[in-house]
CSV table of C-alpha atoms in Angstrom, one decimal:
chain,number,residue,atom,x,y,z
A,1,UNK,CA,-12.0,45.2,-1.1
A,2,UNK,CA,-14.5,46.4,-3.3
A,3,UNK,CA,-17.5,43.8,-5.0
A,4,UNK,CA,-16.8,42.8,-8.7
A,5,UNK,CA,-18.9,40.8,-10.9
A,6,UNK,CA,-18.7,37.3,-10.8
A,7,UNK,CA,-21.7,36.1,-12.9
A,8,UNK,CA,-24.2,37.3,-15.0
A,9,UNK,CA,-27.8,35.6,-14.9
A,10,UNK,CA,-30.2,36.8,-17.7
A,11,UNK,CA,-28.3,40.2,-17.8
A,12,UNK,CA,-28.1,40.7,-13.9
A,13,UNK,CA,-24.6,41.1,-12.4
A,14,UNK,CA,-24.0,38.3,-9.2
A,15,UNK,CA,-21.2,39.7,-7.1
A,16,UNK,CA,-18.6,37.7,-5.2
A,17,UNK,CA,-20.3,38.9,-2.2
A,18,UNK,CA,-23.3,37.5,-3.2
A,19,UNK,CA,-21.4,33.8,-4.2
A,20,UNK,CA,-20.3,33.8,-0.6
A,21,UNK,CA,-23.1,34.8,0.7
A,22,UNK,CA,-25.5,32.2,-1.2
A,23,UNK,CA,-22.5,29.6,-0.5
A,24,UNK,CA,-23.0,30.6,3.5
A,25,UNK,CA,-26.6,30.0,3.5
A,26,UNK,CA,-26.4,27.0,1.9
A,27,UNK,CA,-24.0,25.6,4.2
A,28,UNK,CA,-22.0,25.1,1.2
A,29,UNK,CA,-19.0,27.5,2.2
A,30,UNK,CA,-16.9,25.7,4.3
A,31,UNK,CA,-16.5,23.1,1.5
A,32,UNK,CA,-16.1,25.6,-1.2
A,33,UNK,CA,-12.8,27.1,0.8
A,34,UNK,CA,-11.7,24.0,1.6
A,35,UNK,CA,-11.7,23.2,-2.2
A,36,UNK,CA,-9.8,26.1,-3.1
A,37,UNK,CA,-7.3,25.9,-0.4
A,38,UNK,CA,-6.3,22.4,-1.4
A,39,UNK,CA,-6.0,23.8,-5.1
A,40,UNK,CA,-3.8,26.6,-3.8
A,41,UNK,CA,-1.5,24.0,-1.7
A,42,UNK,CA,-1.2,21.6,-5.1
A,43,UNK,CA,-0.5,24.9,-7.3
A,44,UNK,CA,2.0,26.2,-4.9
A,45,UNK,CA,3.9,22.8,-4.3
A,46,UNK,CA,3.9,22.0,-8.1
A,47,UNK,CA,5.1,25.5,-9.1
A,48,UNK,CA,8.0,25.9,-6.5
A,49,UNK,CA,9.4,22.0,-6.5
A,50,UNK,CA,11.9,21.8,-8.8
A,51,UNK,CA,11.7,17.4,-9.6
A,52,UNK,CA,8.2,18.0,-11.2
A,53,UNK,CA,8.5,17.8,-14.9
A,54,UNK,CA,6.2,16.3,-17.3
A,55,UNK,CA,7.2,15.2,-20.9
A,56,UNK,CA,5.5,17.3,-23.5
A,57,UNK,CA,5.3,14.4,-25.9
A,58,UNK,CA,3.7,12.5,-22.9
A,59,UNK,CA,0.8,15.8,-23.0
A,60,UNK,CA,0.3,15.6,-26.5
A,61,UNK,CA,0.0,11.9,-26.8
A,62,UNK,CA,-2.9,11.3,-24.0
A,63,UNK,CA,-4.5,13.8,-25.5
A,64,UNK,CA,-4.2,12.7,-29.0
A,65,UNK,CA,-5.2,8.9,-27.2
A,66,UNK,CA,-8.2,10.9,-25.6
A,67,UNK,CA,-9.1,12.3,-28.8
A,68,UNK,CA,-9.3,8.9,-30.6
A,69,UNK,CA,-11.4,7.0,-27.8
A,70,UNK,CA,-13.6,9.5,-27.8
A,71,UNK,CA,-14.0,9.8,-31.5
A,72,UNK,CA,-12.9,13.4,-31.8
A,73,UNK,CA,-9.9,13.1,-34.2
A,74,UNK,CA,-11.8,15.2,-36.4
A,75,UNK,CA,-11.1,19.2,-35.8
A,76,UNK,CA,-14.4,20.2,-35.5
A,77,UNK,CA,-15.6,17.8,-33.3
A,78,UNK,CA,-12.9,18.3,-30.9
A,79,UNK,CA,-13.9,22.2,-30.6
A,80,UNK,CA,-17.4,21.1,-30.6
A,81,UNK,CA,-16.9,18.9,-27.5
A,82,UNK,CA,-14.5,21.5,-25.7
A,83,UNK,CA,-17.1,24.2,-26.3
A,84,UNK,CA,-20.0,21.7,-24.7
A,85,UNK,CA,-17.2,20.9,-21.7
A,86,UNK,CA,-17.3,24.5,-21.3
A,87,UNK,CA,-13.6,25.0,-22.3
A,88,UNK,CA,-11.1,25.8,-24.4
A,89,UNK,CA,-7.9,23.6,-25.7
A,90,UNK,CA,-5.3,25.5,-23.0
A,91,UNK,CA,-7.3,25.1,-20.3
A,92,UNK,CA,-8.2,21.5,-22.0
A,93,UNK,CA,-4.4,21.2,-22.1
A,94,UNK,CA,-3.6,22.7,-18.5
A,95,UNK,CA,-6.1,20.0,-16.8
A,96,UNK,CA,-4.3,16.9,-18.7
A,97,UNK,CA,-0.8,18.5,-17.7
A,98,UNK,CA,-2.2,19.0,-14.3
A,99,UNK,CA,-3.2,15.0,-14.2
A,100,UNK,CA,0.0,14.1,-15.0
A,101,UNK,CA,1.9,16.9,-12.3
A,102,UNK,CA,-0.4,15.7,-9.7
A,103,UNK,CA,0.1,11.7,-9.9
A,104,UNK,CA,3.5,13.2,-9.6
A,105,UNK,CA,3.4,15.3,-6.6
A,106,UNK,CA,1.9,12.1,-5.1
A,107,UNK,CA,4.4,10.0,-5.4
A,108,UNK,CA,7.0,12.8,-4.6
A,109,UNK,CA,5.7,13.6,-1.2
A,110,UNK,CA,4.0,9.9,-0.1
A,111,UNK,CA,6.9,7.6,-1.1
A,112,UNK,CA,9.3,7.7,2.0
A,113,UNK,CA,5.9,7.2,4.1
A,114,UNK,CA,4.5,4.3,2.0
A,115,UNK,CA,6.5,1.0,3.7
A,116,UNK,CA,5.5,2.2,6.8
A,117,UNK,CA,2.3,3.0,6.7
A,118,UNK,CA,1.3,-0.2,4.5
A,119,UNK,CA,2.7,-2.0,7.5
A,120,UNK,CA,0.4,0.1,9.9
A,121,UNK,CA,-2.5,-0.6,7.8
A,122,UNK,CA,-1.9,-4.3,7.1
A,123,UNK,CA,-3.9,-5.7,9.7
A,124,UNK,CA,-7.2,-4.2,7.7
A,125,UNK,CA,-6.1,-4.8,4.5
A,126,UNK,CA,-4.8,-8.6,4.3
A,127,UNK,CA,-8.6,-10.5,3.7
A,128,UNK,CA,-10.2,-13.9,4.7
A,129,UNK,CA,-12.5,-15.5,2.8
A,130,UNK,CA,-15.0,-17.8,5.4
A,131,UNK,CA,-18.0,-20.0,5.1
A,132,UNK,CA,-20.3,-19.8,8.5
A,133,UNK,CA,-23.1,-21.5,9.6
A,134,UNK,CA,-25.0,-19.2,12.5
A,135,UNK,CA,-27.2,-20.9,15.0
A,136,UNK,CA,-28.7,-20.3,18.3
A,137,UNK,CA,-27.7,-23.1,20.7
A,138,UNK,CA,-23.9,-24.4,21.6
A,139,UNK,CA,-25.2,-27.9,21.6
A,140,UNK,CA,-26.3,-27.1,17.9
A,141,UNK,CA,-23.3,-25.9,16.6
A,142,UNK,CA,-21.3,-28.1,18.3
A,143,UNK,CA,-23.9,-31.3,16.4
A,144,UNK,CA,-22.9,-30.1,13.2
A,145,UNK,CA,-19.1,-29.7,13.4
A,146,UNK,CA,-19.3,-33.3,15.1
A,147,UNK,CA,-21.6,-33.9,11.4
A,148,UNK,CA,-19.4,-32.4,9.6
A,149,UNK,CA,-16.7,-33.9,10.6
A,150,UNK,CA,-17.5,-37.1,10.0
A,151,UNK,CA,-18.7,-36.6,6.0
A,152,UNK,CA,-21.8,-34.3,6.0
A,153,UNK,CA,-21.5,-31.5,3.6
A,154,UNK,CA,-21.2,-28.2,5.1
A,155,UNK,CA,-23.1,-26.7,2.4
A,156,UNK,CA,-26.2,-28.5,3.1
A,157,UNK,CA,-26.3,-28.2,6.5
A,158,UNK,CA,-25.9,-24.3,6.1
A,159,UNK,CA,-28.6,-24.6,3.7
A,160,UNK,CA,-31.1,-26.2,6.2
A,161,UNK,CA,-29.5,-24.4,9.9
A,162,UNK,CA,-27.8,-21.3,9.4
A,163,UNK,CA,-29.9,-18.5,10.7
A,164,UNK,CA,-27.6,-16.3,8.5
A,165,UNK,CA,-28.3,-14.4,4.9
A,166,UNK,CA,-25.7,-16.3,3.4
A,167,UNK,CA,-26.9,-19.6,3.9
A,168,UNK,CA,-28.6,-18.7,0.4
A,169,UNK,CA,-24.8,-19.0,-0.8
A,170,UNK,CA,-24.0,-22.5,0.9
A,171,UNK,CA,-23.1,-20.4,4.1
A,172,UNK,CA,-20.0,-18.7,1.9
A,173,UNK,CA,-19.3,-15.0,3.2
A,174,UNK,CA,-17.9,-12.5,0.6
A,175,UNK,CA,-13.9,-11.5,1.4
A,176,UNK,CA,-13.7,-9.7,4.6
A,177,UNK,CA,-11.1,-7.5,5.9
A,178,UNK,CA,-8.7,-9.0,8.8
A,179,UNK,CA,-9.0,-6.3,11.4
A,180,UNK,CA,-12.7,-6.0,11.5
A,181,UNK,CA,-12.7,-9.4,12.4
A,182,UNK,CA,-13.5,-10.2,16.6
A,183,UNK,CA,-10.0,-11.2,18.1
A,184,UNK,CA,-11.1,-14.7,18.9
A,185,UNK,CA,-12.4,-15.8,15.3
A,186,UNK,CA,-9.1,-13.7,14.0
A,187,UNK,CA,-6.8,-15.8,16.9
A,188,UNK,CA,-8.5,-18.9,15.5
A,189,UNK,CA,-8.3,-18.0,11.9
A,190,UNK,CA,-4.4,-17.7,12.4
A,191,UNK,CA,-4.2,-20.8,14.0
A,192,UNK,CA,-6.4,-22.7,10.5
A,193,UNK,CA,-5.2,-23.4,7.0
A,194,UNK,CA,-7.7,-23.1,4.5
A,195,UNK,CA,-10.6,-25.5,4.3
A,196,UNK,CA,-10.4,-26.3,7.9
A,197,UNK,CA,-13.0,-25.7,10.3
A,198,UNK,CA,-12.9,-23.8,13.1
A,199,UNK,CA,-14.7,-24.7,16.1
A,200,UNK,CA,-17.7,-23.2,17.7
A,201,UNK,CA,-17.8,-20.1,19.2
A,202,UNK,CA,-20.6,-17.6,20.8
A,203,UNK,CA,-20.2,-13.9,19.0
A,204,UNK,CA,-23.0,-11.7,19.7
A,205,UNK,CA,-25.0,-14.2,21.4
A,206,UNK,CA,-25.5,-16.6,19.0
A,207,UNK,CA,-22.8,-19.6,17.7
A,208,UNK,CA,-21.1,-19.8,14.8
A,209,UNK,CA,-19.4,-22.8,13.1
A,210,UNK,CA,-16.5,-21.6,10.6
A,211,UNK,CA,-14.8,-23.1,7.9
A,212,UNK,CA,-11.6,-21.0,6.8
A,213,UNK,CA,-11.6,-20.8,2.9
A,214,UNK,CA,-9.0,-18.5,1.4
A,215,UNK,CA,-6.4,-16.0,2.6
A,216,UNK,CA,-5.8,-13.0,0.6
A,217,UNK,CA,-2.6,-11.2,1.9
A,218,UNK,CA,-2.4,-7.8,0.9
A,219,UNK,CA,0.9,-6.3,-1.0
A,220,UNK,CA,2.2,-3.4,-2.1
A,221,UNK,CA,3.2,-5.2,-5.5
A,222,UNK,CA,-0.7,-4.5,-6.1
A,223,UNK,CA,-1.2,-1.1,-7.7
A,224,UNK,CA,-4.7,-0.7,-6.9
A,225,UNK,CA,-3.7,-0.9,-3.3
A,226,UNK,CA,-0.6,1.0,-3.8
A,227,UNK,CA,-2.5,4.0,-5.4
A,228,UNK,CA,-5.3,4.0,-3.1
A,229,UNK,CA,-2.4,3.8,0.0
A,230,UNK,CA,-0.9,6.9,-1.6
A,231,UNK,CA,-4.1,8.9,-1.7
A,232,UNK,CA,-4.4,8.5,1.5
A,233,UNK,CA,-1.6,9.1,2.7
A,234,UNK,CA,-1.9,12.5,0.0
A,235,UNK,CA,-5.1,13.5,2.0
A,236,UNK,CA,-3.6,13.3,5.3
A,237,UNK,CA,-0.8,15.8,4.0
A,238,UNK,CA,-2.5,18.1,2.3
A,239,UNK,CA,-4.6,18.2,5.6
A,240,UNK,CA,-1.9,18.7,8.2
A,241,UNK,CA,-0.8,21.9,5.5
A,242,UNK,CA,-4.3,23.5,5.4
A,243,UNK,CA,-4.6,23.7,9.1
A,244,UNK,CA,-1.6,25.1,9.3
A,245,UNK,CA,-3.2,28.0,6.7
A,246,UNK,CA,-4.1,31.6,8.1
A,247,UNK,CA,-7.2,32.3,6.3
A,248,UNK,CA,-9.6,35.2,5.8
A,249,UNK,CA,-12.3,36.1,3.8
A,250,UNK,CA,-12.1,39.4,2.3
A,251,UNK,CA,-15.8,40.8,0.9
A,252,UNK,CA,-17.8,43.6,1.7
């Protein structure tokens, strides 16, 4: 296969031998076919399936909606802005339609495999919301749940004891997921309703005194979490196909 031109730099020709080349020293390569094989996959899939079809009125009004946020509803400022982009309106075009096929394909190949695997991941994804107080002794720990107990505010006493960064914050800890958690704070956090406390226990040497806060269950109702479960799931497929790819490099 012979070399063709690729680029041209202040009137000098850059071969695709060269691109792969430069790509290759720069340890760049592997990323760069990796990019294009995921491309091919999407193409491929979105060209042969047969339940991917995207409204034309749908095209034309995001990109009429585009045009209008963006203050380009004027004719020459749209071409002005494509020809900054570096593009024209069909590839313009193409890229929204492709948006729209893509979010498609998505859904097509991830839904049977959603349920499931939101089930699999549930452990990391349902969140507690805790307040701590970190000291160094037992008998410590063990004073000021007996303090608290009986009236003291916990937020003082993490104030003046906790040896934690978040006794800045009255000892509350920011939403954390449920399967990072050690399994004896998560066995006791199942056993607690919120605003209980949880009784001392040593993790990583020191001791803790908990109070449960909040419980934030996950759900797929949530389509933040349902879109980000779906690109991963998107990922893993498009990974299994790519190894399954026979590839080779054809340059002089």
């Amino acid at each position: 296969m012979e070399s063709s031109s690729f680029l041209t730099v202040n009137n000098q020709e850059i071969t695709i031998t060269e691109v792969i080349k430069y790509l290759q020293i720069s340890g760049k390569l592997g990323n760069f076919i990796s990019d294009v094989l995921r491309q091919h996959i999407i193409e491929q899939e979105i060209n042969t399936r047969t339940d991917i079809e995207i409204s034309s009125a749908l095209i034309e009004q995001t990109i009429i909606n585009f045009r209008l946020k963006n203050q380009l509803n004027e004719q020459q400022k749209f071409q002005e802005w494509l020809t900054n982009n570096g593009t024209d309106y069909t590839t313009f075009h193409t890229s929204v339609t492709f948006g729209f096929q893509l979010e498609k394909l998505k859904a097509l190949v991830t839904e049977s495999q959603l349920p499931e695997y939101f089930i699999e991941r549930k452990i990391y994804l349902d969140r507690v919301v805790l307040s701590r107080i970190l000291v160094d002794s037992r008998e410590l720990a063990e004073e000021l749940h007996t303090q608290i107990e009986e009236g003291s505010s916990f937020e003082q006493l993490a104030k003046e004891y906790s040896l934690a960064d978040e006794r800045v914050f009255n000892g509350m800890m920011g939403p954390i997921s449920r399967g990072t958690i050690p399994d004896i704070l998560r066995a006791a956090i199942d056993a607690t309703t919120p605003g209980q406390l949880i009784k001392p226990m040593e993790i990583e040497g020191r001791f803790a005194l908990f109070r449960l806060e909040q419980i934030i269950p996950a759900s797929l109702d949530d389509p933040q979490l349902q879109q980000s479960l779906q690109n991963e799931l998107f990922e893993k497929w498009l990974g299994e196909k790519i190894q399954n790819l026979t590839v080779k490099i054809q340059v002089n």
